[in-house]
XYZ file of C-alpha atoms in Angstrom:
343
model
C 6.656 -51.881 102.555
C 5.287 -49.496 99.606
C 6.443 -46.639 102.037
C 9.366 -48.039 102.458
C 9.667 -48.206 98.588
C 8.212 -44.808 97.920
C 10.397 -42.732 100.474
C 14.023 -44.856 98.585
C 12.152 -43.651 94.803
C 12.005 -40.368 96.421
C 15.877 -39.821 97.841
C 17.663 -41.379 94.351
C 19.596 -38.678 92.521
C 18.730 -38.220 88.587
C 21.685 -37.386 87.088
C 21.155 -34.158 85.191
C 23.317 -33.131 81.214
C 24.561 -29.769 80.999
C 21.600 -28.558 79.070
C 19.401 -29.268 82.240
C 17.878 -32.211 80.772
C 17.285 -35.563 82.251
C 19.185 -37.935 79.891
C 21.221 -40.906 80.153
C 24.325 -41.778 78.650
C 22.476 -44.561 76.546
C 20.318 -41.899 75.447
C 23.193 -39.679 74.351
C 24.768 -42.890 72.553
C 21.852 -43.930 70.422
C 21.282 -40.046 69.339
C 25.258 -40.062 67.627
C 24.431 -43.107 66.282
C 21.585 -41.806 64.387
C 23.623 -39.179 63.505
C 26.159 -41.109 62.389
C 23.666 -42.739 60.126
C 22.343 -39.467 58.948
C 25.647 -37.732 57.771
C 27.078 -41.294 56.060
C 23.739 -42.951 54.971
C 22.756 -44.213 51.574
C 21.599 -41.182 48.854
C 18.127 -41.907 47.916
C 18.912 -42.791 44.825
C 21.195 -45.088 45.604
C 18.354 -47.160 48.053
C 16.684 -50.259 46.883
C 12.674 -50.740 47.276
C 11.563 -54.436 48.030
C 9.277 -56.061 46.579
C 8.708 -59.323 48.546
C 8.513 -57.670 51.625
C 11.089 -57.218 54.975
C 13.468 -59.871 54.510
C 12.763 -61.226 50.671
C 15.113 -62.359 47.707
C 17.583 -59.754 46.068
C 16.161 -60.501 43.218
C 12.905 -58.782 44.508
C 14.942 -55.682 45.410
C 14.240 -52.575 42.347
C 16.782 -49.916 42.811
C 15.292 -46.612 42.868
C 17.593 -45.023 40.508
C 15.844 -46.580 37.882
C 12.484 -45.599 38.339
C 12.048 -41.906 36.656
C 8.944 -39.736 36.710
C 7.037 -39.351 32.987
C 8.063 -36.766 30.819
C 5.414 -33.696 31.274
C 6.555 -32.120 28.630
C 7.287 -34.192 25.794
C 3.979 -33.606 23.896
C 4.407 -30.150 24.150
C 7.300 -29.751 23.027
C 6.917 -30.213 19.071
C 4.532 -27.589 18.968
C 6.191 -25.220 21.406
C 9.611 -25.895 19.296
C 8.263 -24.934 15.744
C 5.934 -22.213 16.921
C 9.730 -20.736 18.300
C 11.225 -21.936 15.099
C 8.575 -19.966 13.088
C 8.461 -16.846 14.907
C 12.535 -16.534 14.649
C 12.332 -17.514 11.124
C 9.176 -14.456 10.581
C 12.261 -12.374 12.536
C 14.686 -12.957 10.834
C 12.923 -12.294 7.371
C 12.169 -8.652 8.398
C 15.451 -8.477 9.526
C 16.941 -9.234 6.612
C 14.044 -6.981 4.485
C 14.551 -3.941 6.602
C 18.509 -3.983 6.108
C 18.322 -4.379 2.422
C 15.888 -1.739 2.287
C 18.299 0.660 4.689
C 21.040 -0.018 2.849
C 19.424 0.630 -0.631
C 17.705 3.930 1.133
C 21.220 4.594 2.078
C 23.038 4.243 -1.545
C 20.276 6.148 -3.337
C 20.273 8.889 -0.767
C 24.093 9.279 -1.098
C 23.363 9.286 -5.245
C 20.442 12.016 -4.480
C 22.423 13.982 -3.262
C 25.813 13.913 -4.933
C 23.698 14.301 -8.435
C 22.365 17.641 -6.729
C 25.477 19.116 -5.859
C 27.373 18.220 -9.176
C 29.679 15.396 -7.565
C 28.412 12.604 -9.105
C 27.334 11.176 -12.609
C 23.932 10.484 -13.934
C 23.020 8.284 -16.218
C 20.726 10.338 -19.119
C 18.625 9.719 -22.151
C 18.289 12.925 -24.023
C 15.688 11.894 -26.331
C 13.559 10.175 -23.640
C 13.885 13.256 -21.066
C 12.865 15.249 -23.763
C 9.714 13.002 -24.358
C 9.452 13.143 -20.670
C 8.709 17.063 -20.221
C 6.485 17.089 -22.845
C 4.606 14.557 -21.158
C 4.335 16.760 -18.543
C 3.687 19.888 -19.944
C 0.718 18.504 -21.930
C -0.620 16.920 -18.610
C -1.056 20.870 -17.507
C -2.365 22.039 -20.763
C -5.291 19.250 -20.545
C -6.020 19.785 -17.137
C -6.700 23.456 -17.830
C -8.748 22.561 -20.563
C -10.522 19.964 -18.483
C -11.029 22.343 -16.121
C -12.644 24.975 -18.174
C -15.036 22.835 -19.825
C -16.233 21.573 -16.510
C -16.705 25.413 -15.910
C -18.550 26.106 -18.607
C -20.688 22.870 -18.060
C -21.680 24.110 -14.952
C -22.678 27.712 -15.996
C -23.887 26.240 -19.405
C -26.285 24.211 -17.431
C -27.512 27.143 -14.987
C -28.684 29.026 -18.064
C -30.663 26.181 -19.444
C -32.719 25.387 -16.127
C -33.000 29.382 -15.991
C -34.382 29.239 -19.830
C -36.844 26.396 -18.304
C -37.720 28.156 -15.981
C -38.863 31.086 -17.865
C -40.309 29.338 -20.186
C -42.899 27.366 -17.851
C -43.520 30.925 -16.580
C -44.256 32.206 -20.082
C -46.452 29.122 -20.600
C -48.468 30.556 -17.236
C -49.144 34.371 -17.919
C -50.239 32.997 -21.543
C -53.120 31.155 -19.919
C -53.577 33.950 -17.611
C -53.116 37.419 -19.352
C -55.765 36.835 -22.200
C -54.484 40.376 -23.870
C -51.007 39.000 -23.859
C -51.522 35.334 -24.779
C -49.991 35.447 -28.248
C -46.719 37.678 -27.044
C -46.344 35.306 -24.261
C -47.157 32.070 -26.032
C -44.010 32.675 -28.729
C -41.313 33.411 -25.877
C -42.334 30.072 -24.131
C -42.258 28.290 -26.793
C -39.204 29.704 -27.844
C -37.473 29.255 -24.443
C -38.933 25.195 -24.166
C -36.996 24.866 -27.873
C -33.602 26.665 -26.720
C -34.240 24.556 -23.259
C -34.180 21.097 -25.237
C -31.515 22.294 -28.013
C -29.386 23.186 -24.430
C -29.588 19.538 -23.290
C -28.563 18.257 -26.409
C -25.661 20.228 -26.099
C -24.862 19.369 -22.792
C -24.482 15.641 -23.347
C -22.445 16.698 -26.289
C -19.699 18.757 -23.966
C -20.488 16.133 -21.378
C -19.383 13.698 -23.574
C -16.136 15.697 -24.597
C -15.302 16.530 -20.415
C -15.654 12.834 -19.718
C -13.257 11.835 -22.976
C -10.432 14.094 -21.357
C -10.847 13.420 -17.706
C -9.911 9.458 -18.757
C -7.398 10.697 -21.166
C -5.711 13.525 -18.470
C -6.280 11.006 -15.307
C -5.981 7.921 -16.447
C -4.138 7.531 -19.553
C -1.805 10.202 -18.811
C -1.501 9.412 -14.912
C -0.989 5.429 -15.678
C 2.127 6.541 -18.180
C 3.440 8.819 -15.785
C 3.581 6.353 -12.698
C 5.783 4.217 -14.625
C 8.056 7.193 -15.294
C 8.626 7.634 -11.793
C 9.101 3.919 -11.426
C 11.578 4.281 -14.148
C 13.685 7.231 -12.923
C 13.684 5.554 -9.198
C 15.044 2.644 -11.127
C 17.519 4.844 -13.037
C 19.062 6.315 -9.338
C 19.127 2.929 -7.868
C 21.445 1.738 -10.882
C 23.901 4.953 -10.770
C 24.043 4.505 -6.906
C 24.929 0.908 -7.529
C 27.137 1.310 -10.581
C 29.016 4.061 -8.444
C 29.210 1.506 -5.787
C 30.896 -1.131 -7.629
C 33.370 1.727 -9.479
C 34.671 2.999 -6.093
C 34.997 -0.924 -4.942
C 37.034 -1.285 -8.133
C 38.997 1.635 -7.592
C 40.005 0.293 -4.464
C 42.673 -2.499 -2.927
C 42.230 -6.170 -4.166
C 42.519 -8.352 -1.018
C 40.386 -11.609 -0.348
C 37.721 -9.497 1.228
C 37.208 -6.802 -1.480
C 36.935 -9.258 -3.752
C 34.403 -10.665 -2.070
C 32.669 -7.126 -2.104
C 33.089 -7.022 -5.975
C 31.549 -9.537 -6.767
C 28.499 -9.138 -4.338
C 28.708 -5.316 -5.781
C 28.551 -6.454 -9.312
C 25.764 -8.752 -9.200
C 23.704 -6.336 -7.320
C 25.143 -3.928 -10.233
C 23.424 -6.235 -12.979
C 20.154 -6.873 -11.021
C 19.415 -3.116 -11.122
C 20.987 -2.489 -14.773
C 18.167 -5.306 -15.986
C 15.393 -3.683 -13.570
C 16.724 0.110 -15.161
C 16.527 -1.529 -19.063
C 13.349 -3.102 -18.613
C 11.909 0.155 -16.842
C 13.432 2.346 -20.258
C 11.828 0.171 -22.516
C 8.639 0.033 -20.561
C 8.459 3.976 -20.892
C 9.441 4.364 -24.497
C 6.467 2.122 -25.644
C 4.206 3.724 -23.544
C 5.127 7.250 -24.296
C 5.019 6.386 -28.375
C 1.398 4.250 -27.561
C 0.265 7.744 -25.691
C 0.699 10.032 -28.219
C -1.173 7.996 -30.653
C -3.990 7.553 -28.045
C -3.969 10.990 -27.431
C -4.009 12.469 -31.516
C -6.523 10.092 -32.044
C -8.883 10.754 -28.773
C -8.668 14.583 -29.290
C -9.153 14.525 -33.320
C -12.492 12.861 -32.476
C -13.340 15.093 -29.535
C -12.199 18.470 -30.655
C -14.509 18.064 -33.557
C -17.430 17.079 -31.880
C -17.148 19.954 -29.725
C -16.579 22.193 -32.643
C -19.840 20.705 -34.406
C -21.976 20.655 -31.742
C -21.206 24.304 -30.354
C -21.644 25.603 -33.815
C -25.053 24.154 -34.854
C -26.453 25.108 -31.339
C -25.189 28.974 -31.394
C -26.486 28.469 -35.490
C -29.625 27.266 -34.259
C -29.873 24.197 -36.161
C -31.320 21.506 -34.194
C -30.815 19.109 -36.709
C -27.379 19.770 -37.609
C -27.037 19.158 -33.391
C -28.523 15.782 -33.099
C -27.050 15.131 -36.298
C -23.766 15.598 -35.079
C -24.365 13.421 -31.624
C -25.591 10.483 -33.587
C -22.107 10.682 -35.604
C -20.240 10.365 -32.360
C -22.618 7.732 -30.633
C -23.619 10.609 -28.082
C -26.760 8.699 -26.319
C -28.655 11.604 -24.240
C -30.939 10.365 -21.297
C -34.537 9.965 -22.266
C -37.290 12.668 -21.680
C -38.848 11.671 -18.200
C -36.175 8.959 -17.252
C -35.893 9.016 -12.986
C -32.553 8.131 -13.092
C -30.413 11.609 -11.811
C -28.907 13.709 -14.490
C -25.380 13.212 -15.597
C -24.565 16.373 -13.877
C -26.382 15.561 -10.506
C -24.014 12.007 -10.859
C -20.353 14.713 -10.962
C-alpha cells in the first residue's frame, strides 16, 4: 500500500509559473495582497501604538504622531547663536571702520593733490606758518649745536684720560730716575691738576649736552608732533569743506539733500577737530619759545663760565661756577660707570 502511494506521489504533475517556480495560485494571491497593503497602508505617523496589549481599549491606543524625539540641540543653541551674533557684530564694526577710513583716505588724497597742482584752495594762517618754519629751522640749528658739543665731549674727554695717563707715568720715572725726580715730579703733578680741572669741566658741558638733547628731542619733537596732527587736521577740513561746496553747487533733489546734510555735519566735526588742533599749536609754540629763551639763557652761560675759568686756569672760578648751576659731579672713587660710559 505505501508503494502504491509512493509510485501515485511520484506521477502527479506540479504545475510550474512562468518564472520556473513552483507556486500556486493561492500563493500568487496572498503576495498582491501584501502588496496591496504595502502601496495603500497607513504612514507611520499616522499608526497608533497600544498600550493594553492586542485587542485593548481605544483609549489605550497613543498615536505615534505625537510622540517626538528631544531636542539635541536646544542647549546649544544660545551659545552657538550669540557667539554668531558677536562675531557678525566684531564684522561689521571693521566694516564700517575700514570704509570711513577709505573714504576719508580718499577725500584727503583728492585735496593732496589738487592743493599741489594749484586746483584747489587751502585754508592758511600766515602768522602761524610763519611760527611754523621757524620752529623748524631752529630744530636744525640745535641739533647742530647738539651735535658738536657731543663732539667735542668726546675728544674733550680723550685728552683728559691722555693727560691721566701721562701724568701717572710722570709720577713713575719720578720714583725711578733719581736725577730727574724734581723735573718729573712738577709735570705730574701738573697733569693730575689739569686731569681733575678736565672732569670738572666735563660734567659742566655734560650738563649743557644733556639740557639741549631734552630741549631739541623732546620739547621741540613733542611741539612738532602736534603740528603735524594739526596740518593733517587742516587737509581733512578743506577736503571736507570742498566736499560739502561742490554738494551745494549741485542739484537739490530728496537725495542730495540728504548728502548735504550728512556733508555738513561731517563739515563741522572736522572744522571743531581743525580749531581745537590751531589753538593747541599756538599755545604750544608761544609756551616753547619761552621754554627755550629761558633753558638756553641758563645754559649758554654756564658753558661760557665754565670754558673760560678752565682755559683761565682758575679752579675755583670752575667749581664756583658748577655750584651756581647745581652741576653735581660723580664722587672721586664712586663704581658706578661714568656719565660718558652711560651715552
Amino acid at each position: 500500500m505505501a508503494d502504491s502511494i509512493l509510485s501515485k506521489a511520484a506521477t502527479m504533475e506540479i504545475p510550474i509559473n512562468s518564472n520556473g517556480d513552483s507556486r500556486t495560485a493561492e500563493d500568487d494571491s496572498l503576495e498582491q495582497d501584501l502588496q496591496q497593503v504595502m502601496v495603500s497602508g497607513p504612514n507611520l505617523n499616522e499608526t497608533s501604538i497600544v498600550s493594553g496589549g492586542y485587542g485593548g481599549a481605544a483609549e489605550g491606543i497613543i498615536p505615534t504622531s505625537s510622540i517626538k524625539a528631544p531636542s539635541m540641540h536646544h542647549s546649544n543653541s544660545n551659545p552657538s547663536m550669540m557667539s554668531e551674533e558677536a562675531t557678525r557684530g566684531v564684522a561689521v564694526e571693521k566694516f564700517d571702520s575700514v570704509k570711513k577710513w577709505s573714504i576719508n583716505t580718499y577725500k584727503c588724497t583728492k585735496q593732496m593733490f589738487s592743493e599741489r597742482f594749484g586746483r584747489g584752495t587751502k585754508t592758511v594762517d600766515l602768522e602761524l606758518e610763519a611760527q611754523i618754519d621757524v620752529l623748524r629751522e631752529t630744530k636744525v640749528k640745535y641739533e647742530r649745536i647738539l651735535r658738536l658739543a657731543r663732539e667735542l665731549t668726546n675728544h674733550f674727554y680723550n685728552m683728559v684720560q691722555t693727560q691721566q695717563a701721562l701724568g701717572d707715568t710722570f709720577a713713575d720715572l719720578s720714583q725711578k730716575s733719581p736725577e730727574l725726580q724734581d723735573e718729573f715730579g712738577y709735570n705730574a703733578e701738573t697733569q693730575r691738576l689739569l686731569c681733575k680741572n678736565g672732569e670738572t669741566l666735563l660734567g659742566a658741558i655734560n650738563f649743557f649736552v644733556s639740557s639741549i638733547n631734552t630741549l631739541v628731542n623732546k620739547t621741540m619733537e613733542d611741539t612738532l608732533m602736534t603740528i603735524k596732527m594739526y596740518e593733517n587736521a587742516r587737509l581733512e577740513f578743506d577736503a571736507y569743506r570742498t566736499d560739502l561746496e561742490e554738494l551745494s553747487t549741485g542739484p537739490r533733489d530728496a537725495a542730495a539733500m540728504v548728502r548735504i546734510e550728512i556733508a555738513q555735519q561731517q563739515y563741522q566735526i572736522q572744522k571743531d577737530k581743525y580749531e581745537r588742533l590751531h589753538s593747541d599749536v599756538s599755545i604750544k609754540l608761544k609756551f616753547l619759545e619761552e621754554n627755550k629763551v629761558k633753558v638756553m639763557h641758563k645754559q649758554l652761560l654756564l658753558f661760557h663760565n665754565a670754558i673760560s675759568a678752565y682755559f683761565a686756569g682758575n679752579q675755583q672760578q670752575l667749581e664756583q661756577t658748577l655750584r651756581e648751576f647745581n652741576v653735581k659731579l660723580k664722587p672721586p672713587g664712586s663704581d658706578k660707570p661714568s656719565w660718558l660710559e652711560e651715552q
